[in-house]
Amino acid sequence: DAMGKVEEVYRLRDPATGEESDRGYVRFAQHAAAKQCVDTGAGEWSESERILKSQNNRHGRSPYVESVVGLILGPRGETIHAMKDKLGASLLAVRGDGLNGSQGASSDRLHFVCKGNDEVLENVRTGLEELMASVHEQITERLQKNPAPADGDVPD
C-alpha cells in the first residue's frame, strides 16, 4: 500500500517449480497509484486485462475497436503459429479467462505459454515484443482510418 490502495495481487508461478514467483500483477484502485508504481521503476504497464476485454462476444464493451486476441492469433491461428515456428518452440499459445485451452484459468489476464529449449526461451520475449508491436501497428492504422467517436464512447 506504499503506492496506494491495492485491489488485487496476482502472482505468477515459476514455470520450473510451480511455486509462486516474485513476478505478478497488481491492480491499484486509482490510476495515479499505478502510475507512481511505474514511474518509480517498481512495475510496468500491462494491457492484458484490456486485451481480454477486446473479446466483444464475452465482455460487451471494449477499449479496443476489435479483438486484440484475434490480431495476435491471426486468421486460423496463422500469426501465432508463424511466431512459434520462427522461435523454434514446441508450443506457443495464448491463455486467459474465457479463451480456448484456458478452462479453470485463475486470472483475468492474458498470458503467453511457450515451451522449448533454453535458446527458445531466451528469445521468446523479443519475439513476443515484435508480435505485439505488429498488433499495435495494425490497431493504430485501423484507428486512423476509423477514428473513435468524439465523445470518447467505445462502440457497442
PDB file of N, CA and C in Angstrom, residues 37-110:
ATOM      1  N   CYS A  37       3.754   3.710  -9.291  1.00  0.00           N
ATOM      2  CA  CYS A  37       4.472   2.436  -9.257  1.00  0.00           C
ATOM      3  C   CYS A  37       5.373   2.295 -10.487  1.00  0.00           C
ATOM      4  N   VAL A  38       4.828   2.615 -11.656  1.00  0.00           N
ATOM      5  CA  VAL A  38       5.601   2.533 -12.892  1.00  0.00           C
ATOM      6  C   VAL A  38       6.701   3.591 -12.909  1.00  0.00           C
ATOM      7  N   ASP A  39       6.369   4.820 -12.519  1.00  0.00           N
ATOM      8  CA  ASP A  39       7.334   5.917 -12.539  1.00  0.00           C
ATOM      9  C   ASP A  39       8.535   5.653 -11.635  1.00  0.00           C
ATOM     10  N   THR A  40       8.327   4.933 -10.529  1.00  0.00           N
ATOM     11  CA  THR A  40       9.438   4.641  -9.620  1.00  0.00           C
ATOM     12  C   THR A  40      10.264   3.434 -10.081  1.00  0.00           C
ATOM     13  N   GLY A  41       9.818   2.763 -11.140  1.00  0.00           N
ATOM     14  CA  GLY A  41      10.546   1.599 -11.643  1.00  0.00           C
ATOM     15  C   GLY A  41      10.172   0.303 -10.952  1.00  0.00           C
ATOM     16  N   ALA A  42       9.160   0.347 -10.109  1.00  0.00           N
ATOM     17  CA  ALA A  42       8.745  -0.848  -9.373  1.00  0.00           C
ATOM     18  C   ALA A  42       7.840  -1.759 -10.195  1.00  0.00           C
ATOM     19  N   GLY A  43       7.371  -1.273 -11.346  1.00  0.00           N
ATOM     20  CA  GLY A  43       6.477  -2.083 -12.169  1.00  0.00           C
ATOM     21  C   GLY A  43       6.432  -1.567 -13.595  1.00  0.00           C
ATOM     22  N   GLU A  44       5.687  -2.260 -14.425  1.00  0.00           N
ATOM     23  CA  GLU A  44       5.496  -1.893 -15.825  1.00  0.00           C
ATOM     24  C   GLU A  44       4.001  -1.942 -16.128  1.00  0.00           C
ATOM     25  N   TRP A  45       3.573  -1.188 -17.141  1.00  0.00           N
ATOM     26  CA  TRP A  45       2.175  -1.221 -17.564  1.00  0.00           C
ATOM     27  C   TRP A  45       1.852  -2.551 -18.189  1.00  0.00           C
ATOM     28  N   SER A  46       0.648  -3.008 -18.008  1.00  0.00           N
ATOM     29  CA  SER A  46       0.165  -4.230 -18.640  1.00  0.00           C
ATOM     30  C   SER A  46      -1.180  -3.943 -19.287  1.00  0.00           C
ATOM     31  N   GLU A  47      -1.342  -4.449 -20.475  1.00  0.00           N
ATOM     32  CA  GLU A  47      -2.606  -4.299 -21.204  1.00  0.00           C
ATOM     33  C   GLU A  47      -3.392  -5.597 -21.212  1.00  0.00           C
ATOM     34  N   SER A  48      -2.960  -6.583 -20.451  1.00  0.00           N
ATOM     35  CA  SER A  48      -3.540  -7.919 -20.594  1.00  0.00           C
ATOM     36  C   SER A  48      -5.035  -7.986 -20.286  1.00  0.00           C
ATOM     37  N   GLU A  49      -5.506  -7.273 -19.260  1.00  0.00           N
ATOM     38  CA  GLU A  49      -6.949  -7.285 -18.963  1.00  0.00           C
ATOM     39  C   GLU A  49      -7.734  -6.645 -20.095  1.00  0.00           C
ATOM     40  N   ARG A  50      -7.232  -5.513 -20.579  1.00  0.00           N
ATOM     41  CA  ARG A  50      -7.926  -4.829 -21.673  1.00  0.00           C
ATOM     42  C   ARG A  50      -7.950  -5.679 -22.929  1.00  0.00           C
ATOM     43  N   ILE A  51      -6.876  -6.394 -23.170  1.00  0.00           N
ATOM     44  CA  ILE A  51      -6.834  -7.256 -24.351  1.00  0.00           C
ATOM     45  C   ILE A  51      -7.907  -8.332 -24.258  1.00  0.00           C
ATOM     46  N   LEU A  52      -8.060  -8.947 -23.104  1.00  0.00           N
ATOM     47  CA  LEU A  52      -9.115  -9.952 -22.952  1.00  0.00           C
ATOM     48  C   LEU A  52     -10.491  -9.329 -23.108  1.00  0.00           C
ATOM     49  N   LYS A  53     -10.650  -8.096 -22.642  1.00  0.00           N
ATOM     50  CA  LYS A  53     -11.942  -7.423 -22.785  1.00  0.00           C
ATOM     51  C   LYS A  53     -12.248  -7.072 -24.236  1.00  0.00           C
ATOM     52  N   SER A  54     -11.228  -7.127 -25.094  1.00  0.00           N
ATOM     53  CA  SER A  54     -11.476  -6.855 -26.511  1.00  0.00           C
ATOM     54  C   SER A  54     -12.217  -8.009 -27.173  1.00  0.00           C
ATOM     55  N   GLN A  55     -12.402  -9.085 -26.441  1.00  0.00           N
ATOM     56  CA  GLN A  55     -13.202 -10.201 -26.931  1.00  0.00           C
ATOM     57  C   GLN A  55     -14.664  -9.810 -26.750  1.00  0.00           C
ATOM     58  N   ASN A  56     -15.182  -8.994 -27.664  1.00  0.00           N
ATOM     59  CA  ASN A  56     -16.515  -8.393 -27.508  1.00  0.00           C
ATOM     60  C   ASN A  56     -17.622  -9.400 -27.257  1.00  0.00           C
ATOM     61  N   ASN A  57     -17.478 -10.597 -27.776  1.00  0.00           N
ATOM     62  CA  ASN A  57     -18.546 -11.582 -27.582  1.00  0.00           C
ATOM     63  C   ASN A  57     -18.672 -11.995 -26.124  1.00  0.00           C
ATOM     64  N   ARG A  58     -17.675 -11.730 -25.308  1.00  0.00           N
ATOM     65  CA  ARG A  58     -17.726 -12.107 -23.893  1.00  0.00           C
ATOM     66  C   ARG A  58     -17.994 -10.913 -22.982  1.00  0.00           C
ATOM     67  N   HIS A  59     -17.463  -9.749 -23.331  1.00  0.00           N
ATOM     68  CA  HIS A  59     -17.447  -8.652 -22.386  1.00  0.00           C
ATOM     69  C   HIS A  59     -18.274  -7.440 -22.800  1.00  0.00           C
ATOM     70  N   GLY A  60     -18.815  -7.437 -24.007  1.00  0.00           N
ATOM     71  CA  GLY A  60     -19.640  -6.313 -24.436  1.00  0.00           C
ATOM     72  C   GLY A  60     -18.839  -5.096 -24.857  1.00  0.00           C
ATOM     73  N   ARG A  61     -18.425  -4.277 -23.917  1.00  0.00           N
ATOM     74  CA  ARG A  61     -17.703  -3.049 -24.237  1.00  0.00           C
ATOM     75  C   ARG A  61     -16.204  -3.282 -24.131  1.00  0.00           C
ATOM     76  N   SER A  62     -15.461  -2.611 -25.017  1.00  0.00           N
ATOM     77  CA  SER A  62     -14.025  -2.811 -25.059  1.00  0.00           C
ATOM     78  C   SER A  62     -13.322  -1.492 -25.324  1.00  0.00           C
ATOM     79  N   PRO A  63     -12.123  -1.301 -24.763  1.00  0.00           N
ATOM     80  CA  PRO A  63     -11.354  -0.102 -25.085  1.00  0.00           C
ATOM     81  C   PRO A  63     -10.730  -0.176 -26.481  1.00  0.00           C
ATOM     82  N   TYR A  64     -10.795  -1.320 -27.118  1.00  0.00           N
ATOM     83  CA  TYR A  64     -10.237  -1.504 -28.454  1.00  0.00           C
ATOM     84  C   TYR A  64     -11.357  -1.629 -29.474  1.00  0.00           C
ATOM     85  N   VAL A  65     -11.038  -1.269 -30.723  1.00  0.00           N
ATOM     86  CA  VAL A  65     -12.051  -1.301 -31.775  1.00  0.00           C
ATOM     87  C   VAL A  65     -12.303  -2.704 -32.303  1.00  0.00           C
ATOM     88  N   GLU A  66     -11.428  -3.639 -31.988  1.00  0.00           N
ATOM     89  CA  GLU A  66     -11.617  -5.013 -32.427  1.00  0.00           C
ATOM     90  C   GLU A  66     -10.903  -5.961 -31.479  1.00  0.00           C
ATOM     91  N   SER A  67     -10.999  -7.238 -31.735  1.00  0.00           N
ATOM     92  CA  SER A  67     -10.389  -8.239 -30.873  1.00  0.00           C
ATOM     93  C   SER A  67      -8.869  -8.240 -31.029  1.00  0.00           C
ATOM     94  N   VAL A  68      -8.170  -7.832 -29.976  1.00  0.00           N
ATOM     95  CA  VAL A  68      -6.714  -7.855 -29.989  1.00  0.00           C
ATOM     96  C   VAL A  68      -6.235  -9.311 -29.993  1.00  0.00           C
ATOM     97  N   VAL A  69      -6.950 -10.171 -29.291  1.00  0.00           N
ATOM     98  CA  VAL A  69      -6.585 -11.593 -29.296  1.00  0.00           C
ATOM     99  C   VAL A  69      -6.654 -12.132 -30.722  1.00  0.00           C
ATOM    100  N   GLY A  70      -7.681 -11.723 -31.469  1.00  0.00           N
ATOM    101  CA  GLY A  70      -7.800 -12.134 -32.858  1.00  0.00           C
ATOM    102  C   GLY A  70      -6.614 -11.681 -33.692  1.00  0.00           C
ATOM    103  N   LEU A  71      -6.117 -10.474 -33.441  1.00  0.00           N
ATOM    104  CA  LEU A  71      -4.944  -9.978 -34.156  1.00  0.00           C
ATOM    105  C   LEU A  71      -3.687 -10.749 -33.750  1.00  0.00           C
ATOM    106  N   ILE A  72      -3.579 -11.106 -32.479  1.00  0.00           N
ATOM    107  CA  ILE A  72      -2.422 -11.886 -32.006  1.00  0.00           C
ATOM    108  C   ILE A  72      -2.419 -13.259 -32.670  1.00  0.00           C
ATOM    109  N   LEU A  73      -3.587 -13.885 -32.704  1.00  0.00           N
ATOM    110  CA  LEU A  73      -3.680 -15.230 -33.279  1.00  0.00           C
ATOM    111  C   LEU A  73      -3.574 -15.205 -34.796  1.00  0.00           C
ATOM    112  N   GLY A  74      -4.214 -14.224 -35.420  1.00  0.00           N
ATOM    113  CA  GLY A  74      -4.263 -14.159 -36.877  1.00  0.00           C
ATOM    114  C   GLY A  74      -5.319 -15.092 -37.423  1.00  0.00           C
ATOM    115  N   PRO A  75      -5.603 -14.965 -38.730  1.00  0.00           N
ATOM    116  CA  PRO A  75      -6.610 -15.836 -39.348  1.00  0.00           C
ATOM    117  C   PRO A  75      -6.227 -17.314 -39.184  1.00  0.00           C
ATOM    118  N   ARG A  76      -7.151 -18.081 -38.644  1.00  0.00           N
ATOM    119  CA  ARG A  76      -6.933 -19.517 -38.421  1.00  0.00           C
ATOM    120  C   ARG A  76      -5.644 -19.812 -37.623  1.00  0.00           C
ATOM    121  N   GLY A  77      -5.230 -18.856 -36.772  1.00  0.00           N
ATOM    122  CA  GLY A  77      -4.054 -19.056 -35.928  1.00  0.00           C
ATOM    123  C   GLY A  77      -2.728 -18.887 -36.640  1.00  0.00           C
ATOM    124  N   GLU A  78      -2.764 -18.349 -37.861  1.00  0.00           N
ATOM    125  CA  GLU A  78      -1.551 -18.271 -38.673  1.00  0.00           C
ATOM    126  C   GLU A  78      -0.458 -17.404 -38.046  1.00  0.00           C
ATOM    127  N   THR A  79      -0.817 -16.296 -37.424  1.00  0.00           N
ATOM    128  CA  THR A  79       0.191 -15.378 -36.879  1.00  0.00           C
ATOM    129  C   THR A  79       0.927 -16.000 -35.697  1.00  0.00           C
ATOM    130  N   ILE A  80       0.185 -16.567 -34.758  1.00  0.00           N
ATOM    131  CA  ILE A  80       0.836 -17.167 -33.586  1.00  0.00           C
ATOM    132  C   ILE A  80       1.636 -18.410 -33.975  1.00  0.00           C
ATOM    133  N   HIS A  81       1.138 -19.165 -34.954  1.00  0.00           N
ATOM    134  CA  HIS A  81       1.882 -20.348 -35.417  1.00  0.00           C
ATOM    135  C   HIS A  81       3.169 -19.943 -36.126  1.00  0.00           C
ATOM    136  N   ALA A  82       3.128 -18.854 -36.889  1.00  0.00           N
ATOM    137  CA  ALA A  82       4.342 -18.371 -37.563  1.00  0.00           C
ATOM    138  C   ALA A  82       5.380 -17.941 -36.529  1.00  0.00           C
ATOM    139  N   MET A  83       4.943 -17.287 -35.443  1.00  0.00           N
ATOM    140  CA  MET A  83       5.877 -16.892 -34.392  1.00  0.00           C
ATOM    141  C   MET A  83       6.441 -18.119 -33.684  1.00  0.00           C
ATOM    142  N   LYS A  84       5.609 -19.111 -33.434  1.00  0.00           N
ATOM    143  CA  LYS A  84       6.077 -20.357 -32.818  1.00  0.00           C
ATOM    144  C   LYS A  84       7.170 -20.981 -33.678  1.00  0.00           C
ATOM    145  N   ASP A  85       6.921 -21.042 -34.983  1.00  0.00           N
ATOM    146  CA  ASP A  85       7.900 -21.633 -35.899  1.00  0.00           C
ATOM    147  C   ASP A  85       9.175 -20.800 -35.958  1.00  0.00           C
ATOM    148  N   LYS A  86       9.033 -19.486 -35.992  1.00  0.00           N
ATOM    149  CA  LYS A  86      10.196 -18.596 -36.026  1.00  0.00           C
ATOM    150  C   LYS A  86      11.080 -18.800 -34.800  1.00  0.00           C
ATOM    151  N   LEU A  87      10.440 -18.969 -33.648  1.00  0.00           N
ATOM    152  CA  LEU A  87      11.180 -19.185 -32.400  1.00  0.00           C
ATOM    153  C   LEU A  87      11.747 -20.596 -32.301  1.00  0.00           C
ATOM    154  N   GLY A  88      11.135 -21.540 -33.012  1.00  0.00           N
ATOM    155  CA  GLY A  88      11.519 -22.941 -32.876  1.00  0.00           C
ATOM    156  C   GLY A  88      10.906 -23.580 -31.645  1.00  0.00           C
ATOM    157  N   ALA A  89       9.798 -23.022 -31.175  1.00  0.00           N
ATOM    158  CA  ALA A  89       9.135 -23.521 -29.968  1.00  0.00           C
ATOM    159  C   ALA A  89       8.290 -24.746 -30.291  1.00  0.00           C
ATOM    160  N   SER A  90       8.121 -25.613 -29.314  1.00  0.00           N
ATOM    161  CA  SER A  90       7.214 -26.748 -29.488  1.00  0.00           C
ATOM    162  C   SER A  90       5.773 -26.335 -29.187  1.00  0.00           C
ATOM    163  N   LEU A  91       5.597 -25.231 -28.439  1.00  0.00           N
ATOM    164  CA  LEU A  91       4.271 -24.702 -28.115  1.00  0.00           C
ATOM    165  C   LEU A  91       4.383 -23.206 -27.923  1.00  0.00           C
ATOM    166  N   LEU A  92       3.457 -22.472 -28.509  1.00  0.00           N
ATOM    167  CA  LEU A  92       3.272 -21.053 -28.215  1.00  0.00           C
ATOM    168  C   LEU A  92       1.774 -20.823 -28.261  1.00  0.00           C
ATOM    169  N   ALA A  93       1.205 -20.486 -27.134  1.00  0.00           N
ATOM    170  CA  ALA A  93      -0.250 -20.358 -27.033  1.00  0.00           C
ATOM    171  C   ALA A  93      -0.609 -19.136 -26.203  1.00  0.00           C
ATOM    172  N   VAL A  94      -1.841 -18.696 -26.380  1.00  0.00           N
ATOM    173  CA  VAL A  94      -2.397 -17.584 -25.620  1.00  0.00           C
ATOM    174  C   VAL A  94      -3.393 -18.168 -24.629  1.00  0.00           C
ATOM    175  N   ARG A  95      -3.289 -17.740 -23.375  1.00  0.00           N
ATOM    176  CA  ARG A  95      -4.193 -18.206 -22.334  1.00  0.00           C
ATOM    177  C   ARG A  95      -4.774 -17.020 -21.589  1.00  0.00           C
ATOM    178  N   GLY A  96      -5.940 -17.217 -21.052  1.00  0.00           N
ATOM    179  CA  GLY A  96      -6.601 -16.191 -20.254  1.00  0.00           C
ATOM    180  C   GLY A  96      -8.045 -16.590 -20.055  1.00  0.00           C
ATOM    181  N   ASP A  97      -8.688 -15.944 -19.136  1.00  0.00           N
ATOM    182  CA  ASP A  97     -10.064 -16.253 -18.802  1.00  0.00           C
ATOM    183  C   ASP A  97     -10.933 -16.225 -20.051  1.00  0.00           C
ATOM    184  N   GLY A  98     -11.613 -17.333 -20.302  1.00  0.00           N
ATOM    185  CA  GLY A  98     -12.553 -17.417 -21.412  1.00  0.00           C
ATOM    186  C   GLY A  98     -11.961 -17.811 -22.748  1.00  0.00           C
ATOM    187  N   LEU A  99     -10.652 -17.941 -22.845  1.00  0.00           N
ATOM    188  CA  LEU A  99     -10.047 -18.352 -24.106  1.00  0.00           C
ATOM    189  C   LEU A  99      -9.971 -19.874 -24.166  1.00  0.00           C
ATOM    190  N   ASN A 100     -10.044 -20.440 -25.355  1.00  0.00           N
ATOM    191  CA  ASN A 100      -9.923 -21.885 -25.511  1.00  0.00           C
ATOM    192  C   ASN A 100      -8.630 -22.363 -24.880  1.00  0.00           C
ATOM    193  N   GLY A 101      -8.671 -23.481 -24.210  1.00  0.00           N
ATOM    194  CA  GLY A 101      -7.484 -24.018 -23.556  1.00  0.00           C
ATOM    195  C   GLY A 101      -7.206 -23.400 -22.206  1.00  0.00           C
ATOM    196  N   SER A 102      -8.058 -22.475 -21.768  1.00  0.00           N
ATOM    197  CA  SER A 102      -7.830 -21.781 -20.507  1.00  0.00           C
ATOM    198  C   SER A 102      -8.857 -22.154 -19.451  1.00  0.00           C
ATOM    199  N   GLN A 103      -9.500 -23.295 -19.627  1.00  0.00           N
ATOM    200  CA  GLN A 103     -10.501 -23.694 -18.658  1.00  0.00           C
ATOM    201  C   GLN A 103      -9.875 -23.705 -17.268  1.00  0.00           C
ATOM    202  N   GLY A 104     -10.605 -23.133 -16.332  1.00  0.00           N
ATOM    203  CA  GLY A 104     -10.109 -23.089 -14.958  1.00  0.00           C
ATOM    204  C   GLY A 104      -9.031 -22.042 -14.757  1.00  0.00           C
ATOM    205  N   ALA A 105      -8.867 -21.124 -15.722  1.00  0.00           N
ATOM    206  CA  ALA A 105      -7.862 -20.084 -15.564  1.00  0.00           C
ATOM    207  C   ALA A 105      -8.159 -19.290 -14.301  1.00  0.00           C
ATOM    208  N   SER A 106      -7.119 -19.034 -13.525  1.00  0.00           N
ATOM    209  CA  SER A 106      -7.323 -18.328 -12.270  1.00  0.00           C
ATOM    210  C   SER A 106      -6.991 -16.853 -12.402  1.00  0.00           C
ATOM    211  N   SER A 107      -6.828 -16.364 -13.620  1.00  0.00           N
ATOM    212  CA  SER A 107      -6.507 -14.968 -13.815  1.00  0.00           C
ATOM    213  C   SER A 107      -7.297 -14.402 -14.982  1.00  0.00           C
ATOM    214  N   ASP A 108      -7.687 -13.148 -14.840  1.00  0.00           N
ATOM    215  CA  ASP A 108      -8.368 -12.499 -15.951  1.00  0.00           C
ATOM    216  C   ASP A 108      -7.368 -11.703 -16.790  1.00  0.00           C
ATOM    217  N   ARG A 109      -6.132 -12.150 -16.795  1.00  0.00           N
ATOM    218  CA  ARG A 109      -5.085 -11.542 -17.597  1.00  0.00           C
ATOM    219  C   ARG A 109      -4.688 -12.459 -18.737  1.00  0.00           C
ATOM    220  N   LEU A 110      -4.165 -11.847 -19.780  1.00  0.00           N
ATOM    221  CA  LEU A 110      -3.682 -12.591 -20.932  1.00  0.00           C
ATOM    222  C   LEU A 110      -2.272 -13.093 -20.647  1.00  0.00           C
TER     223      LEU A 110
END
